[in-house]
mmCIF file of C-alpha atoms in Angstrom:
data_model
loop_
_atom_site.group_PDB
_atom_site.id
_atom_site.type_symbol
_atom_site.label_atom_id
_atom_site.label_comp_id
_atom_site.label_asym_id
_atom_site.label_seq_id
_atom_site.Cartn_x
_atom_site.Cartn_y
_atom_site.Cartn_z
ATOM 1 C CA MET J 227 -45.447 48.522 51.638
ATOM 2 C CA ASN J 228 -44.559 46.451 54.708
ATOM 3 C CA LYS J 229 -43.975 42.743 54.429
ATOM 4 C CA VAL J 230 -45.262 40.085 56.790
ATOM 5 C CA ARG J 231 -41.661 39.356 57.787
ATOM 6 C CA ASP J 232 -41.334 42.923 59.156
ATOM 7 C CA LEU J 233 -43.815 42.088 61.926
ATOM 8 C CA SER J 234 -42.873 40.495 65.223
ATOM 9 C CA GLU J 235 -44.885 37.410 66.112
ATOM 10 C CA ARG J 236 -46.696 39.478 68.730
ATOM 11 C CA GLU J 237 -47.620 42.197 66.218
ATOM 12 C CA LEU J 238 -48.786 39.604 63.737
ATOM 13 C CA ARG J 239 -50.957 37.886 66.353
ATOM 14 C CA ARG J 240 -52.468 41.209 67.371
ATOM 15 C CA LEU J 241 -53.328 42.107 63.758
ATOM 16 C CA LEU J 242 -54.873 38.670 63.267
ATOM 17 C CA GLU J 243 -56.898 38.868 66.466
ATOM 18 C CA ARG J 244 -58.306 42.246 65.415
ATOM 19 C CA GLY J 245 -58.936 41.134 61.847
ATOM 20 C CA ASP J 246 -56.529 43.799 60.622
ATOM 21 C CA LEU J 247 -54.132 41.611 58.645
ATOM 22 C CA LEU J 248 -54.586 42.551 54.988
ATOM 23 C CA LEU J 249 -52.476 40.182 52.952
ATOM 24 C CA HIS J 250 -51.700 41.131 49.361
ATOM 25 C CA ILE J 251 -52.097 37.902 47.411
ATOM 26 C CA ALA J 252 -51.993 39.671 44.059
ATOM 27 C CA PRO J 253 -54.294 40.236 42.260
ATOM 28 C CA PHE J 254 -56.381 40.066 45.445
ATOM 29 C CA VAL J 255 -56.262 41.315 49.011
ATOM 30 C CA ALA J 256 -57.442 39.029 51.808
ATOM 31 C CA ARG J 257 -58.392 40.328 55.243
ATOM 32 C CA ILE J 258 -57.588 37.578 57.725
ATOM 33 C CA ARG J 259 -58.760 37.222 61.311
ATOM 34 C CA SER J 260 -57.657 34.430 63.606
ATOM 35 C CA ASP J 261 -57.323 33.695 67.294
ATOM 36 C CA VAL J 262 -55.375 30.472 66.718
ATOM 37 C CA PRO J 263 -51.698 30.993 67.642
ATOM 38 C CA LYS J 264 -50.574 28.347 65.145
ATOM 39 C CA ALA J 265 -52.159 30.335 62.323
ATOM 40 C CA ALA J 266 -49.923 33.305 63.158
ATOM 41 C CA ARG J 267 -46.787 31.169 63.245
ATOM 42 C CA GLU J 268 -47.496 29.507 59.918
ATOM 43 C CA ILE J 269 -48.572 32.712 58.190
ATOM 44 C CA ALA J 270 -45.229 34.190 59.308
ATOM 45 C CA LEU J 271 -43.389 31.137 57.982
ATOM 46 C CA MET J 272 -45.205 30.820 54.643
ATOM 47 C CA TYR J 273 -46.156 34.409 53.801
ATOM 48 C CA GLY J 274 -43.081 36.231 55.110
ATOM 49 C CA ASP J 275 -42.277 37.769 51.696
ATOM 50 C CA PHE J 276 -45.823 38.948 51.009
ATOM 51 C CA ALA J 277 -46.819 42.592 51.239
ATOM 52 C CA LEU J 278 -49.295 43.922 53.776
ATOM 53 C CA CYS J 279 -51.952 46.468 52.922
ATOM 54 C CA PRO J 280 -53.102 49.168 55.377
ATOM 55 C CA PRO J 281 -55.674 47.819 57.876
ATOM 56 C CA GLY J 282 -58.321 50.287 56.730
ATOM 57 C CA GLY J 283 -57.913 49.412 53.066
ATOM 58 C CA PHE J 284 -60.105 47.462 50.688
ATOM 59 C CA ALA J 285 -60.058 43.671 50.802
ATOM 60 C CA ASP J 286 -61.600 41.310 48.253
ATOM 61 C CA PHE J 287 -62.095 38.522 50.774
ATOM 62 C CA HIS J 288 -62.795 38.726 54.509
ATOM 63 C CA VAL J 289 -61.908 35.403 56.093
ATOM 64 C CA GLU J 290 -61.538 34.033 59.578
ATOM 65 C CA VAL J 291 -60.141 30.866 61.060
ATOM 66 C CA ALA J 292 -61.308 30.852 64.657
ATOM 67 C CA ARG J 293 -61.318 28.424 67.536
ATOM 68 C CA GLU J 294 -64.675 26.810 68.157
ATOM 69 C CA ALA J 295 -66.225 27.861 71.454
ATOM 70 C CA GLY J 296 -67.505 25.528 74.144
ATOM 71 C CA PHE J 297 -66.131 22.545 75.990
ATOM 72 C CA ARG J 298 -64.252 21.296 72.926
ATOM 73 C CA ARG J 299 -62.080 24.368 73.184
ATOM 74 C CA TRP J 300 -60.203 22.467 75.919
ATOM 75 C CA PHE J 301 -60.656 18.953 74.650
ATOM 76 C CA LYS J 302 -59.526 18.223 71.058
ATOM 77 C CA PRO J 303 -59.886 21.897 70.023
ATOM 78 C CA GLN J 304 -61.331 22.683 66.640
ATOM 79 C CA ALA J 305 -61.219 25.652 64.320
ATOM 80 C CA ARG J 306 -63.701 26.822 61.740
ATOM 81 C CA PHE J 307 -63.377 28.848 58.571
ATOM 82 C CA ALA J 308 -65.678 31.818 58.041
ATOM 83 C CA PHE J 309 -66.156 34.002 54.985
ATOM 84 C CA ASP J 310 -67.711 37.471 55.260
ATOM 85 C CA GLY J 311 -68.662 36.646 58.841
ATOM 86 C CA ARG J 312 -70.543 33.498 57.817
ATOM 87 C CA ARG J 313 -69.208 30.232 59.157
ATOM 88 C CA SER J 314 -68.483 27.896 56.271
ATOM 89 C CA PHE J 315 -67.604 24.218 56.006
ATOM 90 C CA VAL J 316 -67.319 21.821 58.914
ATOM 91 C CA PRO J 317 -64.934 22.609 61.779
ATOM 92 C CA LEU J 318 -61.607 20.815 61.654
ATOM 93 C CA PRO J 319 -59.029 19.954 64.316
ATOM 94 C CA ALA J 320 -57.205 23.159 65.286
ATOM 95 C CA GLU J 321 -54.000 21.448 64.205
ATOM 96 C CA GLN J 322 -55.216 21.835 60.597
ATOM 97 C CA VAL J 323 -55.739 25.574 60.881
ATOM 98 C CA PHE J 324 -53.223 26.595 58.218
ATOM 99 C CA PRO J 325 -54.243 24.076 55.534
ATOM 100 C CA MET J 326 -57.825 25.124 56.318
ATOM 101 C CA LEU J 327 -56.937 28.765 55.715
ATOM 102 C CA GLU J 328 -55.289 27.832 52.411
ATOM 103 C CA TRP J 329 -58.235 25.721 51.244
ATOM 104 C CA GLY J 330 -60.590 28.472 52.354
ATOM 105 C CA LEU J 331 -58.697 31.119 50.375
ATOM 106 C CA ASN J 332 -58.742 28.843 47.320
ATOM 107 C CA TRP J 333 -62.488 28.488 47.742
ATOM 108 C CA CYS J 334 -62.909 32.282 48.039
ATOM 109 C CA VAL J 335 -61.116 32.795 44.756
ATOM 110 C CA ALA J 336 -62.744 29.878 42.923
ATOM 111 C CA ALA J 337 -66.242 30.857 44.046
ATOM 112 C CA HIS J 338 -66.015 34.589 43.419
ATOM 113 C CA ALA J 339 -63.318 35.728 40.987
ATOM 114 C CA HIS J 340 -65.401 35.291 37.861
ATOM 115 C CA GLN J 341 -63.665 38.160 36.115
ATOM 116 C CA TYR J 342 -61.192 35.374 35.259
ATOM 117 C CA LEU J 343 -61.590 32.024 33.591
ATOM 118 C CA MET J 344 -60.298 29.901 36.461
ATOM 119 C CA ILE J 345 -58.623 26.588 35.818
ATOM 120 C CA HIS J 346 -57.566 23.994 38.348
ATOM 121 C CA ALA J 347 -53.953 24.085 37.243
ATOM 122 C CA ALA J 348 -50.444 24.881 38.342
ATOM 123 C CA VAL J 349 -48.795 27.752 36.467
ATOM 124 C CA ILE J 350 -45.080 28.351 36.181
ATOM 125 C CA GLU J 351 -43.116 30.763 34.018
ATOM 126 C CA LYS J 352 -39.683 31.078 32.505
ATOM 127 C CA GLY J 353 -38.359 33.584 29.977
ATOM 128 C CA GLY J 354 -41.676 35.407 29.836
ATOM 129 C CA ARG J 355 -43.679 32.322 28.853
ATOM 130 C CA ALA J 356 -45.979 30.385 31.140
ATOM 131 C CA ALA J 357 -46.768 26.699 31.257
ATOM 132 C CA VAL J 358 -50.253 25.822 32.456
ATOM 133 C CA LEU J 359 -50.488 22.376 34.062
ATOM 134 C CA PRO J 360 -54.140 21.392 34.441
ATOM 135 C CA ALA J 361 -54.772 18.102 36.174
ATOM 136 C CA PRO J 362 -57.097 16.371 38.593
ATOM 137 C CA PRO J 363 -55.871 15.703 42.149
ATOM 138 C CA GLY J 364 -53.353 12.890 42.446
ATOM 139 C CA SER J 365 -51.710 13.431 39.076
ATOM 140 C CA GLY J 366 -48.465 14.859 40.470
ATOM 141 C CA LYS J 367 -49.193 18.440 39.430
ATOM 142 C CA SER J 368 -48.166 20.127 42.683
ATOM 143 C CA THR J 369 -45.080 17.921 43.048
ATOM 144 C CA LEU J 370 -43.955 18.811 39.541
ATOM 145 C CA CYS J 371 -44.700 22.471 40.193
ATOM 146 C CA ALA J 372 -42.712 22.416 43.463
ATOM 147 C CA GLY J 373 -39.803 20.722 41.716
ATOM 148 C CA LEU J 374 -39.721 23.251 38.881
ATOM 149 C CA VAL J 375 -39.967 26.340 41.079
ATOM 150 C CA ASN J 376 -36.978 25.036 43.039
ATOM 151 C CA ARG J 377 -35.017 24.890 39.764
ATOM 152 C CA GLY J 378 -35.463 28.402 38.423
ATOM 153 C CA TRP J 379 -39.041 28.506 37.190
ATOM 154 C CA ARG J 380 -41.254 31.249 38.600
ATOM 155 C CA LEU J 381 -44.244 30.128 40.618
ATOM 156 C CA LEU J 382 -47.566 31.681 39.736
ATOM 157 C CA SER J 383 -49.750 29.036 41.341
ATOM 158 C CA ASP J 384 -49.823 25.360 42.203
ATOM 159 C CA GLU J 385 -53.598 25.234 42.119
ATOM 160 C CA LEU J 386 -55.408 28.111 40.393
ATOM 161 C CA ALA J 387 -54.696 29.547 36.968
ATOM 162 C CA LEU J 388 -56.477 32.882 36.583
ATOM 163 C CA TYR J 389 -56.859 33.533 32.861
ATOM 164 C CA ASP J 390 -57.694 37.152 32.107
ATOM 165 C CA ILE J 391 -60.097 36.932 29.187
ATOM 166 C CA ALA J 392 -59.514 40.547 28.158
ATOM 167 C CA THR J 393 -55.711 40.498 28.067
ATOM 168 C CA GLY J 394 -54.972 36.829 27.426
ATOM 169 C CA LEU J 395 -52.540 36.842 30.349
ATOM 170 C CA ILE J 396 -52.457 34.516 33.336
ATOM 171 C CA HIS J 397 -52.299 35.649 36.944
ATOM 172 C CA GLY J 398 -51.281 33.588 39.918
ATOM 173 C CA MET J 399 -50.906 34.466 43.543
ATOM 174 C CA ALA J 400 -47.533 32.819 44.197
ATOM 175 C CA ARG J 401 -49.015 31.322 47.350
ATOM 176 C CA PRO J 402 -47.572 28.343 49.235
ATOM 177 C CA VAL J 403 -47.478 25.014 47.390
ATOM 178 C CA ASN J 404 -49.740 22.362 48.872
ATOM 179 C CA LEU J 405 -48.003 18.967 49.030
ATOM 180 C CA LYS J 406 -49.529 15.709 50.104
ATOM 181 C CA ASN J 407 -48.323 12.393 51.443
ATOM 182 C CA ALA J 408 -45.233 10.975 49.673
ATOM 183 C CA SER J 409 -44.736 14.240 47.732
ATOM 184 C CA ILE J 410 -43.613 15.981 50.911
ATOM 185 C CA ASP J 411 -40.509 13.822 51.315
ATOM 186 C CA VAL J 412 -39.892 13.816 47.551
ATOM 187 C CA ILE J 413 -39.598 17.612 47.550
ATOM 188 C CA ARG J 414 -37.660 17.670 50.844
ATOM 189 C CA ALA J 415 -35.059 15.427 49.210
ATOM 190 C CA PHE J 416 -35.140 17.299 45.902
ATOM 191 C CA ALA J 417 -34.859 20.772 47.432
ATOM 192 C CA PRO J 418 -33.350 20.542 50.933
ATOM 193 C CA GLU J 419 -33.301 24.354 51.182
ATOM 194 C CA ALA J 420 -37.089 24.609 50.743
ATOM 195 C CA VAL J 421 -39.102 25.627 53.803
ATOM 196 C CA PHE J 422 -42.173 23.651 54.860
ATOM 197 C CA THR J 423 -44.846 23.783 57.503
ATOM 198 C CA ALA J 424 -44.853 20.806 59.844
ATOM 199 C CA PRO J 425 -46.766 18.002 58.100
ATOM 200 C CA VAL J 426 -50.353 17.741 59.319
ATOM 201 C CA PRO J 427 -51.569 14.128 59.336
ATOM 202 C CA ASP J 428 -55.124 12.829 59.044
ATOM 203 C CA THR J 429 -56.608 15.614 56.949
ATOM 204 C CA SER J 430 -59.247 14.787 54.353
ATOM 205 C CA LYS J 431 -56.387 14.757 51.826
ATOM 206 C CA GLY J 432 -54.033 12.648 53.916
ATOM 207 C CA THR J 433 -50.876 14.187 55.347
ATOM 208 C CA VAL J 434 -50.422 17.742 54.129
ATOM 209 C CA ALA J 435 -47.526 20.199 54.254
ATOM 210 C CA LEU J 436 -47.197 23.589 52.614
ATOM 211 C CA MET J 437 -44.004 24.736 50.924
ATOM 212 C CA ARG J 438 -42.994 28.380 51.215
ATOM 213 C CA PRO J 439 -43.048 30.044 47.774
ATOM 214 C CA PRO J 440 -39.657 31.238 46.465
ATOM 215 C CA ALA J 441 -39.049 34.887 47.378
ATOM 216 C CA ALA J 442 -38.277 35.783 43.752
ATOM 217 C CA SER J 443 -41.722 34.494 42.701
ATOM 218 C CA VAL J 444 -43.480 36.441 45.447
ATOM 219 C CA GLU J 445 -41.571 39.578 44.410
ATOM 220 C CA ARG J 446 -43.110 39.254 40.921
ATOM 221 C CA ALA J 447 -46.551 38.071 42.034
ATOM 222 C CA GLN J 448 -48.277 41.062 40.441
ATOM 223 C CA GLU J 449 -46.714 40.292 37.066
ATOM 224 C CA ALA J 450 -49.072 38.326 34.836
ATOM 225 C CA ALA J 451 -47.565 35.885 32.343
ATOM 226 C CA ARG J 452 -48.203 35.031 28.722
ATOM 227 C CA PRO J 453 -49.393 31.436 28.350
ATOM 228 C CA ALA J 454 -47.309 29.451 25.870
ATOM 229 C CA TRP J 455 -47.815 25.801 26.801
ATOM 230 C CA ILE J 456 -50.574 23.653 28.199
ATOM 231 C CA VAL J 457 -49.042 20.512 29.650
ATOM 232 C CA LEU J 458 -51.221 17.722 31.044
ATOM 233 C CA PRO J 459 -48.993 16.101 33.664
ATOM 234 C CA ARG J 460 -49.131 12.612 35.127
ATOM 235 C CA TYR J 461 -46.779 11.014 37.597
ATOM 236 C CA VAL J 462 -46.059 7.386 36.729
ATOM 237 C CA ALA J 463 -43.622 5.776 39.164
ATOM 238 C CA GLY J 464 -40.430 4.490 37.626
ATOM 239 C CA THR J 465 -41.027 5.754 34.078
ATOM 240 C CA GLU J 466 -38.859 8.003 31.933
ATOM 241 C CA ALA J 467 -40.088 11.518 31.321
ATOM 242 C CA GLU J 468 -42.053 11.750 28.096
ATOM 243 C CA LEU J 469 -43.531 14.838 26.486
ATOM 244 C CA THR J 470 -45.885 14.213 23.565
ATOM 245 C CA ALA J 471 -47.990 16.569 21.494
ATOM 246 C CA HIS J 472 -51.679 16.417 22.350
ATOM 247 C CA GLY J 473 -54.618 17.439 20.160
ATOM 248 C CA LYS J 474 -56.046 20.849 20.946
ATOM 249 C CA ALA J 475 -59.688 19.818 20.712
ATOM 250 C CA GLU J 476 -59.160 17.072 23.286
ATOM 251 C CA THR J 477 -57.036 19.390 25.410
ATOM 252 C CA PHE J 478 -59.855 21.926 25.248
ATOM 253 C CA LEU J 479 -62.288 19.453 26.801
ATOM 254 C CA LEU J 480 -59.820 18.418 29.503
ATOM 255 C CA VAL J 481 -59.125 22.040 30.446
ATOM 256 C CA ALA J 482 -62.850 22.840 30.452
ATOM 257 C CA GLU J 483 -63.351 19.926 32.852
ATOM 258 C CA GLN J 484 -60.688 21.384 35.132
ATOM 259 C CA SER J 485 -62.172 24.874 35.050
ATOM 260 C CA PHE J 486 -64.109 26.155 38.058
ATOM 261 C CA ASN J 487 -66.245 28.577 36.083
ATOM 262 C CA TYR J 488 -66.164 27.641 32.389
ATOM 263 C CA ASP J 489 -69.912 26.921 32.600
ATOM 264 C CA ILE J 490 -70.611 30.276 34.238
ATOM 265 C CA HIS J 491 -68.965 32.159 31.379
ATOM 266 C CA GLY J 492 -71.059 30.338 28.769
ATOM 267 C CA GLN J 493 -70.207 31.191 25.166
ATOM 268 C CA ARG J 494 -67.688 33.796 26.355
ATOM 269 C CA GLY J 495 -65.852 31.047 28.224
ATOM 270 C CA PHE J 496 -65.895 28.864 25.120
ATOM 271 C CA ALA J 497 -64.342 31.662 23.058
ATOM 272 C CA ALA J 498 -61.804 32.459 25.787
ATOM 273 C CA LEU J 499 -60.682 28.871 26.141
ATOM 274 C CA GLY J 500 -60.393 28.607 22.357
ATOM 275 C CA GLU J 501 -58.133 31.670 22.356
ATOM 276 C CA LEU J 502 -56.038 30.206 25.169
ATOM 277 C CA LEU J 503 -55.557 27.053 23.089
ATOM 278 C CA ASP J 504 -54.638 29.213 20.068
ATOM 279 C CA ARG J 505 -51.871 30.796 22.125
ATOM 280 C CA CYS J 506 -50.444 27.543 23.474
ATOM 281 C CA ALA J 507 -48.761 24.410 22.266
ATOM 282 C CA SER J 508 -50.386 21.480 24.035
ATOM 283 C CA TYR J 509 -48.745 18.353 25.389
ATOM 284 C CA ARG J 510 -49.204 15.328 27.558
ATOM 285 C CA PHE J 511 -46.371 14.746 29.985
ATOM 286 C CA SER J 512 -45.613 11.700 32.088
ATOM 287 C CA TYR J 513 -42.726 11.533 34.488
ATOM 288 C CA GLY J 514 -41.305 9.343 37.211
ATOM 289 C CA HIS J 515 -38.299 11.431 38.315
ATOM 290 C CA LEU J 516 -38.206 15.162 38.985
ATOM 291 C CA ASP J 517 -34.686 15.697 37.608
ATOM 292 C CA GLU J 518 -35.761 14.376 34.220
ATOM 293 C CA ALA J 519 -38.950 16.421 34.364
ATOM 294 C CA VAL J 520 -36.981 19.618 34.997
ATOM 295 C CA ALA J 521 -34.677 18.822 32.055
ATOM 296 C CA VAL J 522 -37.678 18.384 29.735
ATOM 297 C CA PHE J 523 -39.244 21.667 30.852
ATOM 298 C CA ASP J 524 -35.944 23.509 30.523
ATOM 299 C CA ARG J 525 -35.621 22.266 26.939
ATOM 300 C CA LEU J 526 -39.159 23.427 26.256
ATOM 301 C CA ALA J 527 -38.287 26.893 27.605
ATOM 302 C CA GLN J 528 -35.311 27.089 25.234
ATOM 303 C CA GLU J 529 -37.384 26.396 22.137
ATOM 304 C CA PRO J 530 -38.477 29.410 20.098
ATOM 305 C CA ASP J 531 -42.115 30.475 20.126
ATOM 306 C CA SER J 532 -44.260 28.204 17.973
ATOM 307 C CA MET Q 442 -82.933 14.224 0.380
ATOM 308 C CA ALA Q 443 -86.549 15.317 0.676
ATOM 309 C CA ASN Q 444 -87.799 16.790 3.917
ATOM 310 C CA ASP Q 445 -91.195 16.104 5.499
ATOM 311 C CA ALA Q 446 -92.851 18.419 2.992
ATOM 312 C CA GLY Q 447 -91.424 16.333 0.151
ATOM 313 C CA THR Q 448 -89.014 19.018 -1.076
ATOM 314 C CA PRO Q 449 -85.212 18.826 -0.856
ATOM 315 C CA GLY Q 450 -84.119 20.229 2.502
ATOM 316 C CA LEU Q 451 -81.596 23.004 2.766
ATOM 317 C CA TRP Q 452 -79.061 22.697 5.557
ATOM 318 C CA HIS Q 453 -77.768 25.688 7.527
ATOM 319 C CA VAL Q 454 -75.581 26.300 10.525
ATOM 320 C CA ALA Q 455 -78.133 27.011 13.270
ATOM 321 C CA ASP Q 456 -78.208 30.692 14.226
ATOM 322 C CA GLU Q 457 -77.479 29.789 17.847
ATOM 323 C CA ALA Q 458 -74.414 27.790 16.773
ATOM 324 C CA ARG Q 459 -72.647 30.668 15.040
ATOM 325 C CA GLY Q 460 -69.363 31.342 16.825
ATOM 326 C CA CYS Q 461 -69.733 28.096 18.753
ATOM 327 C CA VAL Q 462 -67.434 25.826 16.754
ATOM 328 C CA LYS Q 463 -63.690 25.882 17.187
ATOM 329 C CA SER Q 464 -61.186 23.810 15.276
ATOM 330 C CA TRP Q 465 -57.493 23.952 14.518
ATOM 331 C CA ASP Q 466 -56.003 23.638 11.033
ATOM 332 C CA ASP Q 467 -53.535 20.915 11.867
ATOM 333 C CA GLU Q 468 -56.030 18.510 13.368
ATOM 334 C CA GLY Q 469 -59.279 17.031 12.163
ATOM 335 C CA CYS Q 470 -61.626 17.252 15.085
ATOM 336 C CA GLY Q 471 -62.949 20.323 16.838
ATOM 337 C CA VAL Q 472 -65.232 21.420 19.659
ATOM 338 C CA PHE Q 473 -68.790 22.710 19.646
ATOM 339 C CA TYR Q 474 -70.447 24.676 22.431
ATOM 340 C CA SER Q 475 -74.192 24.152 22.606
ATOM 341 C CA VAL Q 476 -75.887 27.336 23.756
ATOM 342 C CA ARG Q 477 -79.025 25.251 24.308
ATOM 343 C CA SER Q 478 -77.535 22.801 26.810
ATOM 344 C CA GLY Q 479 -74.377 24.580 27.946
ATOM 345 C CA ASP Q 480 -72.425 21.433 27.060
ATOM 346 C CA THR Q 481 -69.264 21.344 24.993
ATOM 347 C CA HIS Q 482 -68.886 18.458 22.552
ATOM 348 C CA LEU Q 483 -65.918 17.006 20.736
ATOM 349 C CA ILE Q 484 -66.895 16.897 17.069
ATOM 350 C CA ASP Q 485 -65.235 14.834 14.367
ATOM 351 C CA ALA Q 486 -63.592 15.981 11.162
ATOM 352 C CA LEU Q 487 -66.760 15.537 9.085
ATOM 353 C CA ALA Q 488 -68.763 17.713 11.490
ATOM 354 C CA VAL Q 489 -66.082 20.406 11.270
ATOM 355 C CA GLU Q 490 -66.115 20.156 7.462
ATOM 356 C CA LEU Q 491 -69.918 20.369 7.309
ATOM 357 C CA HIS Q 492 -69.886 23.379 9.608
ATOM 358 C CA ASP Q 493 -67.256 25.129 7.503
ATOM 359 C CA LEU Q 494 -69.160 24.439 4.264
ATOM 360 C CA LEU Q 495 -72.540 25.485 5.634
ATOM 361 C CA ILE Q 496 -71.324 28.611 7.402
ATOM 362 C CA ALA Q 497 -70.297 29.854 3.935
ATOM 363 C CA LYS Q 498 -73.710 29.070 2.404
ATOM 364 C CA PRO Q 499 -76.673 26.759 3.013
ATOM 365 C CA MET Q 500 -76.692 23.609 0.868
ATOM 366 C CA ASP Q 501 -78.886 20.623 0.220
ATOM 367 C CA GLU Q 502 -77.586 17.108 0.641
ATOM 368 C CA SER Q 503 -76.647 16.575 -2.978
ATOM 369 C CA ALA Q 504 -74.595 19.779 -2.996
ATOM 370 C CA LEU Q 505 -72.929 18.682 0.210
ATOM 371 C CA LEU Q 506 -72.115 15.299 -1.296
ATOM 372 C CA GLN Q 507 -70.530 17.027 -4.282
ATOM 373 C CA ALA Q 508 -68.529 19.294 -2.013
ATOM 374 C CA LEU Q 509 -67.309 16.273 -0.101
ATOM 375 C CA ASP Q 510 -66.693 14.084 -3.162
ATOM 376 C CA ASP Q 511 -62.938 14.009 -2.633
ATOM 377 C CA VAL Q 512 -63.464 11.956 0.499
ATOM 378 C CA ILE Q 513 -66.053 9.599 -0.988
ATOM 379 C CA VAL Q 514 -64.796 6.301 -2.357
ATOM 380 C CA PRO Q 515 -65.951 5.694 -5.973
ATOM 381 C CA GLY Q 516 -68.952 3.386 -5.942
ATOM 382 C CA GLY Q 517 -69.725 4.297 -2.377
ATOM 383 C CA GLU Q 518 -72.084 7.179 -3.130
ATOM 384 C CA ALA Q 519 -75.211 5.528 -1.739
ATOM 385 C CA ALA Q 520 -73.505 4.573 1.493
ATOM 386 C CA ALA Q 521 -71.951 8.034 1.724
ATOM 387 C CA ALA Q 522 -75.350 9.681 1.230
ATOM 388 C CA ALA Q 523 -76.839 7.560 3.999
ATOM 389 C CA GLU Q 524 -73.952 8.328 6.312
ATOM 390 C CA LEU Q 525 -74.135 12.028 5.521
ATOM 391 C CA ARG Q 526 -77.853 12.055 6.268
ATOM 392 C CA GLU Q 527 -77.278 10.365 9.607
ATOM 393 C CA HIS Q 528 -74.534 12.856 10.430
ATOM 394 C CA LEU Q 529 -76.679 15.839 9.511
ATOM 395 C CA ARG Q 530 -79.530 14.574 11.677
ATOM 396 C CA ARG Q 531 -77.197 14.026 14.596
ATOM 397 C CA LEU Q 532 -75.738 17.530 14.309
ATOM 398 C CA GLN Q 533 -79.276 18.876 14.051
ATOM 399 C CA GLY Q 534 -80.025 17.082 17.320
ATOM 400 C CA PHE Q 535 -77.042 18.789 18.944
ATOM 401 C CA GLY Q 536 -78.305 22.169 17.748
ATOM 402 C CA LEU Q 537 -75.352 22.722 15.422
ATOM 403 C CA LEU Q 538 -77.310 22.545 12.152
ATOM 404 C CA ARG Q 539 -80.873 23.154 11.083
ATOM 405 C CA GLU Q 540 -82.840 22.129 8.018
ATOM 406 C CA SER Q 541 -85.262 24.306 6.133
ATOM 407 C CA SER Q 542 -87.455 23.889 3.081
ATOM 408 C CA VAL Q 543 -85.972 25.270 -0.104
#
């Protein structure tokens, strides 16, 4: 299977313009169409290690980020996200085309992939065991995830944990990590070798930059992981890292709150989340420095199964 | 406790609540999924205990008090009975328990 990096920029742009770019974001395939040159450049930068599927093949999601027509095309150009040919959400400045594509893909998964119990959580793995980090925005989840995947943990996702109810395994897509505001410079300093998109200011989430996922994580993107820990993270400036056991019943409610489709699954979702909690040790974790956070997680990975 | 018909009521786990309570051995509280509302509730240790007792067999309030006597302070039986009654009614309101005539 070809990789995105095997394409020249011209080939990539042509595939995008024709809507023939089928990106394998395991366990899904997304068909992407775009006439925005910046989209092609950033897809090449962020998704270089991802596999391409044949243009005539099946795709789970058909998405488009296209320039808005009309006078604005020349004056403060805008782009709009479309799903299955239907324009969705408000148009955004064309400068935000790549974050828009990422948010749009997240929405596609969260709104449609109900074969999974989906949790708003980062997922990382080491030694065959996965840590699920559910948290609301602003808690430092993506920063922690970016730090850990630059220190030997495998990235499954910084945003969407896909819990397979039948197998008890978690899938991720190993897609780019979405960093905001001060987190961008924190990770630049922590992992100077990491590759980022240019920061995009003035989005609805502030300044946003995406971090390219580690190639080793992308290589294993189809490999689901066994959940072993649920860690509720919180960044608290200037504090020492602290990992404390957290009651499973309370963790259950917090994870349910962070699930996109717990309600849709009804009693089946309740049973599935209960089984996930059975499989995992649960903790609260506060941290103020990434180095300390990595040390705590590495110690956790060395402990035997509970 | 007598029910509205004047006979001692028998408490059961509601049919719709079977399979909807989850708790863990090493902690007191648990969670209950209400099929009726779709809401998930945190339930305390007594609710978990009542569920576990009543899933095994229906009981009236005096039998429940006896089953729980290791947690009742001597001399506090009347207060415990009142508290138990209140708890049972609350769990009935959630749809976790139901009361029937004997």
